[in-house]
Amino acid sequence: QVTWIAGEAGAHINVIIWIVHQGVEVCINNAGGLALQEPLLSGKTSGWKTMMDVNSSLYRVNKTFHIFVCFSMSGYRVVNNADAHFYTASKYAVTALTEGLRQELREAKTHIRATCISPGLVETEFAYHLFSENPEKAAATYKSIKCLQAADIANAVVYVLSAPPHVQVSIIHHWRKQYCVVSFC
């Protein structure tokens, strides 16, 4: 069973995919997917509390559950481009929050695991949103290197789900059709 929950905020599309895979409930969060639109600078703390209450209630249920957060390699490196520095900072925050959540869930002895998947360039609509004023530049982005495909990310998810319950895969880095780093805890 697969349930897609999609929301749109400006040019950014947030997707959360819920899957039941061999008795394990799986949440794949791609590019944010927050239930409420409550920015850090202008958001209401009541909205943040609602999101945290919903998300933290997961560990109270005695189920096997896996949270995947798919985001950017920018969560691990800083490129020499001033336009990308705040974006990079936000991705570092996602890295820290996901790792903190994974540690807390493990310490609480839940049946919930959390994994970051950080792909390099994946051939999606991302560049077309980023360069909406210049479709030629978007197309050139995907022709500049051999890109990952959605199936590569799906294979990473299956790999992590196949790990036995006592193994926690915290991070998978993809870059140009290679699995660079797989961190186990």
PDB file of C-alpha atoms in Angstrom:
ATOM      1  CA  GLN A   1       0.000   0.000   0.000  1.00  0.00           C
ATOM      2  CA  VAL A   2       1.423   3.388  -1.034  1.00  0.00           C
ATOM      3  CA  THR A   3      -0.080   6.749  -0.088  1.00  0.00           C
ATOM      4  CA  TRP A   4       1.219   9.966  -1.651  1.00  0.00           C
ATOM      5  CA  ILE A   5       0.758  13.220   0.224  1.00  0.00           C
ATOM      6  CA  ALA A   6       1.865  16.220  -1.822  1.00  0.00           C
ATOM      7  CA  GLY A   7       1.728  19.909  -1.098  1.00  0.00           C
ATOM      8  CA  GLU A   8       2.911  22.922  -3.028  1.00  0.00           C
ATOM      9  CA  ALA A   9       4.453  26.088  -1.604  1.00  0.00           C
ATOM     10  CA  GLY A  10       5.456  28.446  -4.368  1.00  0.00           C
ATOM     11  CA  ALA A  11       7.817  26.682  -6.753  1.00  0.00           C
ATOM     12  CA  HIS A  12       8.721  24.045  -4.160  1.00  0.00           C
ATOM     13  CA  ILE A  13       6.898  20.742  -4.218  1.00  0.00           C
ATOM     14  CA  ASN A  14       6.989  18.776  -0.987  1.00  0.00           C
ATOM     15  CA  VAL A  15       6.195  15.080  -1.046  1.00  0.00           C
ATOM     16  CA  ILE A  16       5.669  12.576   1.725  1.00  0.00           C
ATOM     17  CA  ILE A  17       5.174   8.961   0.716  1.00  0.00           C
ATOM     18  CA  TRP A  18       3.735   6.462   3.210  1.00  0.00           C
ATOM     19  CA  ILE A  19       4.334   2.804   2.395  1.00  0.00           C
ATOM     20  CA  VAL A  20       3.621  -0.432   4.183  1.00  0.00           C
ATOM     21  CA  HIS A  21       6.446  -2.768   3.147  1.00  0.00           C
ATOM     22  CA  GLN A  22       6.499  -6.300   4.562  1.00  0.00           C
ATOM     23  CA  GLY A  23       4.892  -5.181   7.825  1.00  0.00           C
ATOM     24  CA  VAL A  24       7.056  -2.061   8.198  1.00  0.00           C
ATOM     25  CA  GLU A  25       5.420   1.340   7.919  1.00  0.00           C
ATOM     26  CA  VAL A  26       7.660   3.642   5.906  1.00  0.00           C
ATOM     27  CA  CYS A  27       7.596   7.424   5.620  1.00  0.00           C
ATOM     28  CA  ILE A  28       9.684   8.955   2.842  1.00  0.00           C
ATOM     29  CA  ASN A  29       9.982  12.712   3.197  1.00  0.00           C
ATOM     30  CA  ASN A  30      11.365  14.452   0.143  1.00  0.00           C
ATOM     31  CA  ALA A  31      12.194  18.185   0.071  1.00  0.00           C
ATOM     32  CA  GLY A  32      10.449  19.082   3.304  1.00  0.00           C
ATOM     33  CA  GLY A  33       6.850  17.960   3.222  1.00  0.00           C
ATOM     34  CA  LEU A  34       5.778  19.756   6.379  1.00  0.00           C
ATOM     35  CA  ALA A  35       2.132  19.355   7.309  1.00  0.00           C
ATOM     36  CA  LEU A  36       1.762  23.082   7.994  1.00  0.00           C
ATOM     37  CA  GLN A  37       3.361  26.022   6.268  1.00  0.00           C
ATOM     38  CA  GLU A  38       5.048  27.667   9.256  1.00  0.00           C
ATOM     39  CA  PRO A  39       8.400  29.224   8.265  1.00  0.00           C
ATOM     40  CA  LEU A  40      11.134  29.609  10.859  1.00  0.00           C
ATOM     41  CA  LEU A  41      11.175  33.393  10.612  1.00  0.00           C
ATOM     42  CA  SER A  42       7.457  34.096  10.446  1.00  0.00           C
ATOM     43  CA  GLY A  43       5.816  30.860  11.576  1.00  0.00           C
ATOM     44  CA  LYS A  44       3.588  30.503  14.589  1.00  0.00           C
ATOM     45  CA  THR A  45       4.914  28.379  17.440  1.00  0.00           C
ATOM     46  CA  SER A  46       1.453  26.804  17.730  1.00  0.00           C
ATOM     47  CA  GLY A  47       1.919  25.389  14.213  1.00  0.00           C
ATOM     48  CA  TRP A  48       5.377  24.103  15.058  1.00  0.00           C
ATOM     49  CA  LYS A  49       3.987  22.457  18.211  1.00  0.00           C
ATOM     50  CA  THR A  50       1.279  20.755  16.159  1.00  0.00           C
ATOM     51  CA  MET A  51       3.865  19.352  13.746  1.00  0.00           C
ATOM     52  CA  MET A  52       6.107  18.187  16.580  1.00  0.00           C
ATOM     53  CA  ASP A  53       3.190  16.603  18.446  1.00  0.00           C
ATOM     54  CA  VAL A  54       2.155  14.678  15.333  1.00  0.00           C
ATOM     55  CA  ASN A  55       5.690  13.542  14.565  1.00  0.00           C
ATOM     56  CA  SER A  56       6.704  12.691  18.125  1.00  0.00           C
ATOM     57  CA  SER A  57       3.535  10.649  18.651  1.00  0.00           C
ATOM     58  CA  LEU A  58       4.912   8.069  16.222  1.00  0.00           C
ATOM     59  CA  TYR A  59       7.192   6.537  18.842  1.00  0.00           C
ATOM     60  CA  ARG A  60       4.295   5.978  21.224  1.00  0.00           C
ATOM     61  CA  VAL A  61       2.841   3.428  18.849  1.00  0.00           C
ATOM     62  CA  ASN A  62       4.471   0.026  19.203  1.00  0.00           C
ATOM     63  CA  LYS A  63       5.002  -0.455  15.490  1.00  0.00           C
ATOM     64  CA  THR A  64       7.959  -1.035  13.268  1.00  0.00           C
ATOM     65  CA  PHE A  65       8.412   2.217  11.420  1.00  0.00           C
ATOM     66  CA  HIS A  66      11.108   3.769   9.231  1.00  0.00           C
ATOM     67  CA  ILE A  67      11.517   7.455   8.418  1.00  0.00           C
ATOM     68  CA  PHE A  68      13.540   8.411   5.344  1.00  0.00           C
ATOM     69  CA  VAL A  69      14.581  11.993   4.746  1.00  0.00           C
ATOM     70  CA  CYS A  70      15.776  12.602   1.194  1.00  0.00           C
ATOM     71  CA  PHE A  71      17.601  15.851   0.737  1.00  0.00           C
ATOM     72  CA  SER A  72      20.779  17.329  -0.685  1.00  0.00           C
ATOM     73  CA  MET A  73      24.510  16.715  -0.522  1.00  0.00           C
ATOM     74  CA  SER A  74      24.501  20.380   0.533  1.00  0.00           C
ATOM     75  CA  GLY A  75      23.811  19.070   4.023  1.00  0.00           C
ATOM     76  CA  TYR A  76      27.443  17.921   4.140  1.00  0.00           C
ATOM     77  CA  ARG A  77      29.434  20.446   2.102  1.00  0.00           C
ATOM     78  CA  VAL A  78      29.595  24.164   1.404  1.00  0.00           C
ATOM     79  CA  VAL A  79      30.064  25.234  -2.201  1.00  0.00           C
ATOM     80  CA  ASN A  80      31.852  28.458  -3.077  1.00  0.00           C
ATOM     81  CA  ASN A  81      28.682  30.265  -4.159  1.00  0.00           C
ATOM     82  CA  ALA A  82      27.174  32.969  -1.949  1.00  0.00           C
ATOM     83  CA  ASP A  83      23.715  32.366  -3.429  1.00  0.00           C
ATOM     84  CA  ALA A  84      23.778  28.812  -2.051  1.00  0.00           C
ATOM     85  CA  HIS A  85      25.008  29.483   1.487  1.00  0.00           C
ATOM     86  CA  PHE A  86      21.637  29.862   3.222  1.00  0.00           C
ATOM     87  CA  TYR A  87      20.256  26.874   1.302  1.00  0.00           C
ATOM     88  CA  THR A  88      23.292  24.914   2.498  1.00  0.00           C
ATOM     89  CA  ALA A  89      22.703  26.025   6.096  1.00  0.00           C
ATOM     90  CA  SER A  90      19.118  24.775   5.916  1.00  0.00           C
ATOM     91  CA  LYS A  91      20.318  21.385   4.658  1.00  0.00           C
ATOM     92  CA  TYR A  92      22.886  21.131   7.476  1.00  0.00           C
ATOM     93  CA  ALA A  93      19.972  21.710   9.864  1.00  0.00           C
ATOM     94  CA  VAL A  94      18.023  18.849   8.271  1.00  0.00           C
ATOM     95  CA  THR A  95      21.065  16.608   8.719  1.00  0.00           C
ATOM     96  CA  ALA A  96      21.374  17.506  12.412  1.00  0.00           C
ATOM     97  CA  LEU A  97      17.645  17.229  13.129  1.00  0.00           C
ATOM     98  CA  THR A  98      17.351  13.823  11.466  1.00  0.00           C
ATOM     99  CA  GLU A  99      20.411  12.465  13.279  1.00  0.00           C
ATOM    100  CA  GLY A 100      19.137  13.856  16.586  1.00  0.00           C
ATOM    101  CA  LEU A 101      15.751  12.233  15.992  1.00  0.00           C
ATOM    102  CA  ARG A 102      17.411   8.920  15.106  1.00  0.00           C
ATOM    103  CA  GLN A 103      19.464   8.990  18.312  1.00  0.00           C
ATOM    104  CA  GLU A 104      16.468   9.859  20.500  1.00  0.00           C
ATOM    105  CA  LEU A 105      14.309   7.142  18.944  1.00  0.00           C
ATOM    106  CA  ARG A 106      17.073   4.591  19.481  1.00  0.00           C
ATOM    107  CA  GLU A 107      17.651   5.688  23.091  1.00  0.00           C
ATOM    108  CA  ALA A 108      13.910   5.411  23.769  1.00  0.00           C
ATOM    109  CA  LYS A 109      14.114   1.814  22.475  1.00  0.00           C
ATOM    110  CA  THR A 110      11.410   2.394  19.876  1.00  0.00           C
ATOM    111  CA  HIS A 111      10.911   0.316  16.769  1.00  0.00           C
ATOM    112  CA  ILE A 112      11.432   3.422  14.655  1.00  0.00           C
ATOM    113  CA  ARG A 113      14.535   4.023  12.574  1.00  0.00           C
ATOM    114  CA  ALA A 114      15.514   7.178  10.673  1.00  0.00           C
ATOM    115  CA  THR A 115      17.784   7.414   7.643  1.00  0.00           C
ATOM    116  CA  CYS A 116      19.064  10.345   5.568  1.00  0.00           C
ATOM    117  CA  ILE A 117      19.461   9.736   1.857  1.00  0.00           C
ATOM    118  CA  SER A 118      21.536  12.463   0.257  1.00  0.00           C
ATOM    119  CA  PRO A 119      21.616  12.061  -3.482  1.00  0.00           C
ATOM    120  CA  GLY A 120      23.798  13.978  -5.829  1.00  0.00           C
ATOM    121  CA  LEU A 121      22.142  15.168  -8.999  1.00  0.00           C
ATOM    122  CA  VAL A 122      18.957  13.188  -9.692  1.00  0.00           C
ATOM    123  CA  GLU A 123      17.205  13.642 -13.009  1.00  0.00           C
ATOM    124  CA  THR A 124      13.891  15.126 -11.863  1.00  0.00           C
ATOM    125  CA  GLU A 125      11.971  18.360 -12.366  1.00  0.00           C
ATOM    126  CA  PHE A 126      14.165  20.115  -9.764  1.00  0.00           C
ATOM    127  CA  ALA A 127      16.396  21.975 -12.255  1.00  0.00           C
ATOM    128  CA  TYR A 128      13.334  23.039 -14.243  1.00  0.00           C
ATOM    129  CA  HIS A 129      11.875  24.627 -11.093  1.00  0.00           C
ATOM    130  CA  LEU A 130      15.227  26.143 -10.143  1.00  0.00           C
ATOM    131  CA  PHE A 131      15.835  27.581 -13.609  1.00  0.00           C
ATOM    132  CA  SER A 132      12.208  28.211 -14.542  1.00  0.00           C
ATOM    133  CA  GLU A 133      13.220  31.295 -16.531  1.00  0.00           C
ATOM    134  CA  ASN A 134      15.818  29.347 -18.519  1.00  0.00           C
ATOM    135  CA  PRO A 135      14.707  25.815 -19.578  1.00  0.00           C
ATOM    136  CA  GLU A 136      17.848  25.387 -21.693  1.00  0.00           C
ATOM    137  CA  LYS A 137      20.015  25.834 -18.605  1.00  0.00           C
ATOM    138  CA  ALA A 138      17.854  23.298 -16.753  1.00  0.00           C
ATOM    139  CA  ALA A 139      18.232  20.736 -19.535  1.00  0.00           C
ATOM    140  CA  ALA A 140      21.993  21.370 -19.669  1.00  0.00           C
ATOM    141  CA  THR A 141      22.220  20.647 -15.936  1.00  0.00           C
ATOM    142  CA  TYR A 142      21.168  17.051 -16.522  1.00  0.00           C
ATOM    143  CA  LYS A 143      23.374  16.630 -19.577  1.00  0.00           C
ATOM    144  CA  SER A 144      26.521  17.864 -17.809  1.00  0.00           C
ATOM    145  CA  ILE A 145      27.075  14.620 -15.862  1.00  0.00           C
ATOM    146  CA  LYS A 146      25.585  11.150 -15.611  1.00  0.00           C
ATOM    147  CA  CYS A 147      22.663  11.735 -13.260  1.00  0.00           C
ATOM    148  CA  LEU A 148      21.086   9.416 -10.768  1.00  0.00           C
ATOM    149  CA  GLN A 149      17.589   8.210 -11.593  1.00  0.00           C
ATOM    150  CA  ALA A 150      14.616   7.854  -9.259  1.00  0.00           C
ATOM    151  CA  ALA A 151      15.177   4.078  -9.344  1.00  0.00           C
ATOM    152  CA  ASP A 152      18.616   4.578  -7.783  1.00  0.00           C
ATOM    153  CA  ILE A 153      17.028   6.281  -4.780  1.00  0.00           C
ATOM    154  CA  ALA A 154      14.333   3.594  -4.582  1.00  0.00           C
ATOM    155  CA  ASN A 155      17.085   0.943  -4.534  1.00  0.00           C
ATOM    156  CA  ALA A 156      18.748   2.738  -1.615  1.00  0.00           C
ATOM    157  CA  VAL A 157      15.447   2.677   0.297  1.00  0.00           C
ATOM    158  CA  VAL A 158      15.046  -1.061  -0.360  1.00  0.00           C
ATOM    159  CA  TYR A 159      18.656  -1.648   0.756  1.00  0.00           C
ATOM    160  CA  VAL A 160      18.045   0.123   4.071  1.00  0.00           C
ATOM    161  CA  LEU A 161      14.719  -1.654   4.631  1.00  0.00           C
ATOM    162  CA  SER A 162      16.449  -5.005   4.103  1.00  0.00           C
ATOM    163  CA  ALA A 163      18.782  -4.393   7.063  1.00  0.00           C
ATOM    164  CA  PRO A 164      17.941  -6.468  10.149  1.00  0.00           C
ATOM    165  CA  PRO A 165      16.179  -4.636  13.025  1.00  0.00           C
ATOM    166  CA  HIS A 166      19.368  -4.262  15.085  1.00  0.00           C
ATOM    167  CA  VAL A 167      21.142  -2.397  12.244  1.00  0.00           C
ATOM    168  CA  GLN A 168      20.534   1.315  11.794  1.00  0.00           C
ATOM    169  CA  VAL A 169      21.677   2.907   8.560  1.00  0.00           C
ATOM    170  CA  SER A 170      21.898   6.576   9.436  1.00  0.00           C
ATOM    171  CA  ILE A 171      23.148   8.099   6.174  1.00  0.00           C
ATOM    172  CA  ILE A 172      23.512   7.115   2.527  1.00  0.00           C
ATOM    173  CA  HIS A 173      25.353   9.527   0.235  1.00  0.00           C
ATOM    174  CA  HIS A 174      24.910   9.100  -3.497  1.00  0.00           C
ATOM    175  CA  TRP A 175      27.035  10.902  -5.975  1.00  0.00           C
ATOM    176  CA  ARG A 176      27.230  10.329  -9.721  1.00  0.00           C
ATOM    177  CA  LYS A 177      25.929   6.771  -9.761  1.00  0.00           C
ATOM    178  CA  GLN A 178      28.119   5.716  -6.839  1.00  0.00           C
ATOM    179  CA  TYR A 179      27.281   4.933  -3.241  1.00  0.00           C
ATOM    180  CA  CYS A 180      29.963   7.017  -1.554  1.00  0.00           C
ATOM    181  CA  VAL A 181      29.176   6.568   2.116  1.00  0.00           C
ATOM    182  CA  VAL A 182      26.891   4.288   4.061  1.00  0.00           C
ATOM    183  CA  SER A 183      27.013   5.017   7.794  1.00  0.00           C
ATOM    184  CA  PHE A 184      25.834   2.333  10.197  1.00  0.00           C
ATOM    185  CA  CYS A 185      25.125   2.802  13.869  1.00  0.00           C
TER     186      CYS A 185
END
